[in-house]
Tab-separated table of C-alpha atoms in Angstrom:
chain	number	residue	atom	x	y	z
C	1	MET	CA	0.028	0.041	-0.075
C	2	VAL	CA	1.364	3.321	-0.977
C	3	THR	CA	0.115	6.317	0.810
C	4	THR	CA	0.685	9.912	-0.338
C	5	PRO	CA	-0.413	13.501	0.364
C	6	SER	CA	-4.131	14.839	-0.807
C	7	SER	CA	-1.882	17.482	-2.135
C	8	ASP	CA	-0.731	15.834	-5.315
C	9	LEU	CA	-4.357	15.228	-6.269
C	10	PRO	CA	-5.039	16.327	-9.676
C	11	LEU	CA	-8.781	18.160	-8.847
C	12	SER	CA	-10.090	19.906	-5.950
C	13	LEU	CA	-13.440	20.375	-4.412
C	14	ASP	CA	-15.356	23.441	-2.609
C	15	GLY	CA	-17.170	23.070	0.147
C	16	VAL	CA	-15.997	19.839	1.961
C	17	PRO	CA	-12.577	19.406	3.747
C	18	CYS	CA	-10.517	17.591	1.171
C	19	GLU	CA	-6.779	17.525	2.906
C	20	GLY	CA	-5.877	13.746	4.004
C	21	ASN	CA	-3.791	10.803	3.048
C	22	VAL	CA	-4.266	9.194	-0.671
C	23	ILE	CA	-4.104	5.440	-0.568
C	24	GLN	CA	-2.924	3.641	-3.660
C	25	ALA	CA	-5.307	0.690	-4.166
C	26	ALA	CA	-3.474	-2.431	-5.421
C	27	ARG	CA	-4.695	-4.436	-8.128
C	28	GLY	CA	-6.852	-7.828	-6.805
C	29	GLU	CA	-3.244	-9.445	-5.903
C	30	VAL	CA	-5.182	-12.011	-3.348
C	31	GLU	CA	-7.316	-14.315	-5.422
C	32	ALA	CA	-10.826	-14.292	-3.336
C	33	THR	CA	-12.124	-17.744	-1.858
C	34	LEU	CA	-15.522	-18.518	-2.522
C	35	ALA	CA	-17.561	-21.308	-0.618
C	36	ASP	CA	-21.083	-22.410	-2.546
C	37	GLU	CA	-23.778	-22.029	0.227
C	38	TRP	CA	-26.333	-23.722	-2.333
C	39	THR	CA	-27.241	-23.867	-6.367
C	40	PHE	CA	-30.383	-22.943	-7.964
C	41	GLY	CA	-29.997	-25.858	-10.212
C	42	GLY	CA	-29.008	-26.372	-13.811
C	43	ASP	CA	-32.328	-25.754	-15.521
C	44	TYR	CA	-32.597	-22.023	-14.736
C	45	ALA	CA	-35.934	-22.466	-13.302
C	46	GLN	CA	-34.659	-20.192	-10.394
C	47	ILE	CA	-32.618	-17.160	-11.605
C	48	GLY	CA	-31.125	-15.072	-8.867
C	49	SER	CA	-30.761	-11.120	-9.145
C	50	PHE	CA	-29.232	-10.402	-5.640
C	51	PRO	CA	-28.879	-11.692	-2.102
C	52	ILE	CA	-31.449	-9.962	0.681
C	53	ASP	CA	-29.511	-12.090	3.508
C	54	GLU	CA	-27.449	-15.096	4.048
C	55	LYS	CA	-30.654	-17.327	3.898
C	56	THR	CA	-33.002	-15.807	0.850
C	57	VAL	CA	-31.782	-14.208	-2.618
C	58	PHE	CA	-34.652	-12.162	-4.585
C	59	GLY	CA	-34.626	-13.370	-8.053
C	60	SER	CA	-37.418	-14.970	-10.751
C	61	ALA	CA	-38.687	-18.874	-11.055
C	62	THR	CA	-41.099	-20.741	-13.016
C	63	GLN	CA	-41.690	-24.214	-13.595
C	64	THR	CA	-41.485	-24.002	-17.490
C	65	PRO	CA	-37.736	-22.435	-18.374
C	66	ASP	CA	-38.117	-22.764	-21.690
C	67	ASP	CA	-40.895	-20.154	-21.570
C	68	VAL	CA	-39.255	-16.879	-20.696
C	69	THR	CA	-42.472	-14.995	-20.093
C	70	SER	CA	-43.379	-17.725	-17.706
C	71	TYR	CA	-40.905	-16.048	-14.775
C	72	ALA	CA	-42.794	-14.448	-11.946
C	73	THR	CA	-40.541	-12.302	-9.253
C	74	ALA	CA	-39.489	-14.879	-6.271
C	75	LEU	CA	-37.703	-15.073	-3.033
C	76	ILE	CA	-35.422	-17.972	-3.704
C	77	GLY	CA	-33.668	-19.949	-0.657
C	78	ALA	CA	-31.907	-23.378	-0.422
C	79	ASP	CA	-35.434	-25.308	-0.015
C	80	GLY	CA	-37.330	-23.542	-3.083
C	81	TYR	CA	-39.249	-20.395	-3.838
C	82	ASP	CA	-41.824	-18.254	-2.821
C	83	LEU	CA	-43.500	-16.192	-5.665
C	84	ILE	CA	-44.590	-12.629	-4.589
C	85	GLU	CA	-46.072	-11.582	-7.435
C	86	GLU	CA	-48.071	-13.874	-10.266
C	87	PRO	CA	-46.534	-14.922	-13.790
C	88	GLN	CA	-46.795	-12.864	-16.278
C	89	LEU	CA	-49.785	-13.473	-19.121
C	90	GLU	CA	-49.860	-10.879	-21.076
C	91	GLU	CA	-47.296	-8.574	-22.931
C	92	PRO	CA	-44.936	-7.230	-22.315
C	93	CYS	CA	-43.009	-9.359	-19.662
C	94	TYR	CA	-40.537	-7.576	-17.407
C	95	GLU	CA	-37.546	-9.199	-16.170
C	96	PRO	CA	-36.289	-8.200	-12.406
C	97	GLN	CA	-32.915	-7.036	-12.292
C	98	ASP	CA	-31.297	-5.350	-9.221
C	99	GLY	CA	-32.747	-3.292	-6.387
C	100	THR	CA	-32.295	-2.600	-2.745
C	101	ALA	CA	-34.100	-5.054	0.102
C	102	THR	CA	-34.478	-5.960	3.537
C	103	ALA	CA	-36.702	-8.969	4.605
C	104	ASN	CA	-39.638	-6.533	4.861
C	105	LEU	CA	-39.325	-4.478	1.622
C	106	LEU	CA	-37.926	-4.624	-1.566
C	107	VAL	CA	-37.681	-1.981	-4.330
C	108	TRP	CA	-36.395	-3.210	-7.623
C	109	LEU	CA	-35.575	-2.448	-11.412
C	110	CYS	CA	-37.148	-4.394	-14.155
C	111	ALA	CA	-37.118	-4.097	-17.600
C	112	GLU	CA	-38.967	-5.325	-20.369
C	113	LEU	CA	-38.100	-8.616	-22.082
C	114	LEU	CA	-37.674	-8.237	-25.945
C	115	ASN	CA	-38.046	-11.370	-28.580
C	116	VAL	CA	-35.748	-9.030	-30.882
C	117	PRO	CA	-32.821	-7.308	-29.202
C	118	SER	CA	-33.091	-3.429	-28.635
C	119	ALA	CA	-31.054	-0.551	-30.061
C	120	GLY	CA	-29.813	0.652	-27.009
C	121	THR	CA	-33.029	1.363	-25.468
C	122	ASP	CA	-34.722	0.294	-22.101
C	123	ASN	CA	-38.415	0.027	-21.146
C	124	TRP	CA	-37.701	-0.069	-17.380
C	125	GLN	CA	-40.221	-0.017	-14.399
C	126	LEU	CA	-39.700	0.317	-10.792
C	127	ARG	CA	-41.344	-2.047	-8.244
C	128	ALA	CA	-42.106	-2.482	-4.729
C	129	TRP	CA	-43.170	-4.727	-1.993
C	130	ASP	CA	-43.696	-5.277	1.426
C	131	ALA	CA	-44.106	-7.862	3.735
C	132	ALA	CA	-47.228	-6.216	5.922
C	133	SER	CA	-49.447	-6.040	2.585
C	134	GLY	CA	-47.653	-8.942	0.544
C	135	THR	CA	-48.472	-6.861	-2.973
C	136	VAL	CA	-46.490	-5.871	-5.811
C	137	ARG	CA	-46.898	-2.116	-6.843
C	138	THR	CA	-45.330	-0.356	-9.587
C	139	ILE	CA	-44.127	2.983	-8.507
C	140	CYS	CA	-42.934	4.419	-11.608
C	141	SER	CA	-41.684	3.573	-15.214
C	142	ALA	CA	-40.162	4.660	-18.615
C	143	GLU	CA	-43.184	4.887	-20.404
C	144	ASP	CA	-45.384	6.757	-17.773
C	145	LEU	CA	-42.224	9.090	-17.677
C	146	ASN	CA	-41.489	10.040	-21.452
C	147	GLY	CA	-44.310	8.654	-23.091
C	148	THR	CA	-42.989	6.125	-24.982
C	149	ARG	CA	-41.341	2.431	-24.639
C	150	GLN	CA	-37.784	3.740	-26.514
C	151	THR	CA	-36.187	5.457	-23.598
C	152	PRO	CA	-32.375	4.984	-24.196
C	153	LEU	CA	-29.996	3.323	-21.928
C	154	PHE	CA	-28.589	4.964	-18.963
C	155	ASP	CA	-24.973	5.345	-19.008
C	156	ALA	CA	-23.820	5.017	-15.321
C	157	GLU	CA	-24.501	2.651	-12.339
C	158	VAL	CA	-28.329	1.978	-12.293
C	159	VAL	CA	-29.428	0.704	-8.851
C	160	PRO	CA	-32.965	1.829	-6.951
C	161	VAL	CA	-32.595	2.929	-3.566
C	162	THR	CA	-35.107	3.374	-0.686
C	163	ASP	CA	-35.537	5.424	2.392
C	164	GLY	CA	-38.554	3.095	3.379
C	165	ALA	CA	-40.720	5.730	2.140
C	166	ASN	CA	-39.596	6.721	-1.345
C	167	ALA	CA	-37.419	5.059	-3.875
C	168	TYR	CA	-34.424	7.098	-5.669
C	169	PHE	CA	-33.466	6.544	-9.275
C	170	ALA	CA	-31.562	7.874	-12.040
C	171	THR	CA	-32.782	7.442	-15.615
C	172	ASN	CA	-32.808	9.246	-18.972
C	173	LEU	CA	-35.908	11.505	-19.009
C	174	LEU	CA	-37.667	13.225	-21.933
C	175	SER	CA	-37.093	17.352	-21.925
C	176	ASP	CA	-38.091	19.502	-24.917
C	177	GLY	CA	-36.915	16.683	-27.251
C	178	THR	CA	-33.665	16.058	-25.539
C	179	TRP	CA	-32.924	13.183	-23.455
C	180	VAL	CA	-31.416	14.061	-20.206
C	181	PRO	CA	-29.959	11.855	-17.785
C	182	SER	CA	-31.964	12.771	-14.334
C	183	ALA	CA	-32.192	11.771	-10.529
C	184	ILE	CA	-35.784	11.744	-9.657
C	185	CYS	CA	-38.018	10.329	-6.576
C	186	CYS	CA	-40.687	7.854	-6.368
C	187	ASN	CA	-43.457	7.248	-3.650
C	188	LEU	CA	-43.540	3.819	-2.380
C	189	ASP	CA	-46.972	3.240	-2.483
C	190	GLY	CA	-47.641	4.753	-6.128
C	191	THR	CA	-50.028	7.451	-4.947
C	192	GLU	CA	-47.770	10.359	-6.219
C	193	GLN	CA	-46.313	11.448	-9.441
C	194	PRO	CA	-42.385	10.976	-9.621
C	195	VAL	CA	-40.578	13.878	-8.807
C	196	VAL	CA	-37.761	14.945	-10.909
C	197	ILE	CA	-34.887	15.569	-8.239
C	198	GLY	CA	-32.583	17.519	-10.991
C	199	SER	CA	-30.489	16.817	-13.946
C	200	GLY	CA	-27.755	13.987	-13.140
C	201	ALA	CA	-27.031	10.532	-11.405
C	202	TYR	CA	-26.134	8.344	-8.742
C	203	PRO	CA	-28.459	9.109	-6.163
C	204	ALA	CA	-27.665	7.696	-2.378
C	205	VAL	CA	-30.193	7.820	0.507
C	206	VAL	CA	-29.339	9.477	3.840
C	207	GLU	CA	-31.159	10.240	6.809
C	208	ASP	CA	-32.944	13.485	5.699
C	209	GLY	CA	-33.237	12.459	2.114
C	210	ALA	CA	-30.851	11.709	-0.945
C	211	LEU	CA	-27.603	12.674	-2.074
C	212	TRP	CA	-27.004	13.091	-5.850
C	213	ALA	CA	-24.667	13.895	-8.541
C	214	ALA	CA	-25.624	17.102	-10.534
C	215	LEU	CA	-25.096	17.786	-14.269
C	216	ASN	CA	-22.765	20.938	-15.086
C	217	ASP	CA	-24.852	23.235	-16.171
C	218	ASP	CA	-22.966	24.288	-19.630
C	219	GLY	CA	-24.360	20.679	-20.867
C	220	ARG	CA	-21.261	18.999	-21.019
C	221	ALA	CA	-21.604	15.455	-19.663
C	222	LEU	CA	-20.100	15.894	-16.238
C	223	CYS	CA	-21.464	15.854	-12.649
C	224	THR	CA	-19.652	18.523	-11.102
C	225	ALA	CA	-22.079	19.170	-8.060
C	226	LEU	CA	-22.604	16.980	-5.248
C	227	LYS	CA	-25.995	18.204	-4.003
C	228	HIS	CA	-28.625	17.059	-0.966
C	229	TRP	CA	-32.194	16.788	-1.700
C	230	ASN	CA	-34.488	16.922	1.328
C	231	GLY	CA	-37.729	16.247	-0.011
C	232	LYS	CA	-38.429	20.039	-1.034
C	233	GLU	CA	-35.169	21.473	-2.218
C	234	ASN	CA	-31.734	21.077	-3.247
C	235	ARG	CA	-28.490	22.419	-1.673
C	236	ASN	CA	-24.816	22.023	-3.019
C	237	VAL	CA	-22.609	19.764	-0.630
C	238	PHE	CA	-19.645	20.667	-2.760
C	239	THR	CA	-18.569	21.452	-6.031
C	240	LEU	CA	-15.775	20.521	-8.942
C	241	ASP	CA	-14.281	23.179	-10.745
C	242	PRO	CA	-16.345	23.098	-14.038
C	243	ASP	CA	-13.781	23.944	-16.434
C	244	ASN	CA	-11.795	20.954	-15.281
C	245	SER	CA	-11.889	17.234	-16.543
C	246	TRP	CA	-13.047	15.322	-13.556
C	247	GLY	CA	-16.694	14.562	-12.623
C	248	ILE	CA	-18.489	12.615	-9.817
C	249	SER	CA	-19.092	8.832	-10.770
C	250	GLY	CA	-20.590	7.179	-8.013
C	251	VAL	CA	-22.442	8.049	-4.496
C	252	TRP	CA	-22.510	5.922	-1.905
C	253	ALA	CA	-23.925	6.389	2.213
C	254	CYS	CA	-24.301	4.259	4.892
C	255	GLY	CA	-24.822	5.255	8.364
C	256	GLY	CA	-22.122	8.043	9.168
C	257	THR	CA	-20.262	6.991	6.231
C	258	ARG	CA	-20.108	8.932	2.993
C	259	ALA	CA	-17.823	8.064	-0.033
C	260	VAL	CA	-17.950	10.138	-3.611
C	261	ALA	CA	-16.110	8.611	-6.748
C	262	LEU	CA	-14.236	11.060	-9.139
C	263	SER	CA	-13.378	10.095	-12.764
C	264	ALA	CA	-11.588	11.703	-15.547
C	265	THR	CA	-12.415	11.964	-18.991
C	266	ASP	CA	-9.204	11.058	-20.034
C	267	SER	CA	-9.769	7.088	-18.827
C	268	ALA	CA	-5.656	6.970	-18.182
C	269	GLN	CA	-5.814	9.217	-15.014
C	270	GLY	CA	-8.054	6.944	-13.120
C	271	SER	CA	-10.409	7.411	-10.543
C	272	TYR	CA	-10.095	8.706	-7.111
C	273	VAL	CA	-12.807	7.841	-4.028
C	274	GLY	CA	-13.294	10.398	-0.779
C	275	VAL	CA	-14.364	9.018	2.531
C	276	TRP	CA	-16.012	11.141	4.831
C	277	ARG	CA	-17.541	10.733	8.213
C	278	GLY	CA	-21.048	12.701	9.115
C	279	ASN	CA	-21.994	15.255	6.582
C	280	PHE	CA	-18.976	15.696	5.216
C	281	GLU	CA	-17.398	16.934	8.376
C	282	THR	CA	-14.160	14.867	8.137
C	283	LEU	CA	-12.316	13.096	5.776
C	284	VAL	CA	-11.048	10.157	6.078
C	285	CYS	CA	-8.985	9.358	3.402
C	286	TRP	CA	-8.482	9.387	-0.336
C	287	ILE	CA	-8.386	6.073	-2.538
C	288	ALA	CA	-6.864	5.801	-5.896
C	289	THR	CA	-7.108	3.544	-8.521
C	290	ASP	CA	-6.298	3.395	-11.703
C	291	ALA	CA	-9.729	2.091	-12.993
C	292	PRO	CA	-11.379	4.602	-15.046
C	293	ARG	CA	-14.997	3.825	-12.864
C	294	VAL	CA	-15.244	2.866	-9.391
C	295	ILE	CA	-18.537	0.060	-8.916
C	296	ALA	CA	-18.775	-0.182	-4.912
C	297	SER	CA	-21.323	-0.740	-2.210
C	298	LEU	CA	-20.859	0.586	0.934
C	299	ASN	CA	-21.706	-1.130	4.373
C	300	ARG	CA	-21.778	-1.271	8.396
C	301	SER	CA	-19.688	-4.568	8.577
């Protein structure tokens, strides 16, 4: 591990403490050891999307795996599965993908299944399930937002997150004939229209709303401000120099920890991840990597 001072960073932030150590992340030198907990079988009758806990995986299941339209959303365990919604009998059919979940609440992204490969489009839906009611609700969809099933694929990490009352997501939004990357907020009971938080991406839940990365106002495809949405309005957390070639490429939050990834337009410059305590009062460290983008998660363990 190599540590250098933050004064060597090729970028600067305005609004949060930035002075601290920069830790150079080593490439994967130690091979990970994995052990099977259980298998889904070899016939694709059960397909896992993401784990909920050590005993349950969210995904889809069917008794006729040769029919892709027969799958239904399910909670999968070592001894079988429980369907949480009925099989889809009419087209379009949607495939469960990534999401956020506990044993009592699920929020997930699903995408339309097509017989013919799509040309870079994603007709997605957001759905929610809670153990108390046992019902699945569609809380938002690309077609409802944009009036078309041809919403372009989103060029960023796309995982819906939730605070228990709302889901936060990022997608392309059609505005005055132009597709604009946008962060949105959706009520989980589906009784209210989605709220467009702003033009940007990477929403992350915090105790009093959500953090998200806002696009530069000059129209460049760089997110140069981190903002906090409190349910009514936005405020700046920090900004990057809009004339620089660096932008925000990931935002994560868990408990009292915040992490933000910054990447350059020149992929050869790699990425940096800043880690802060509290509401960005204290910088823990910078993590430097030669990867052009960082895919990560943040948890309490």
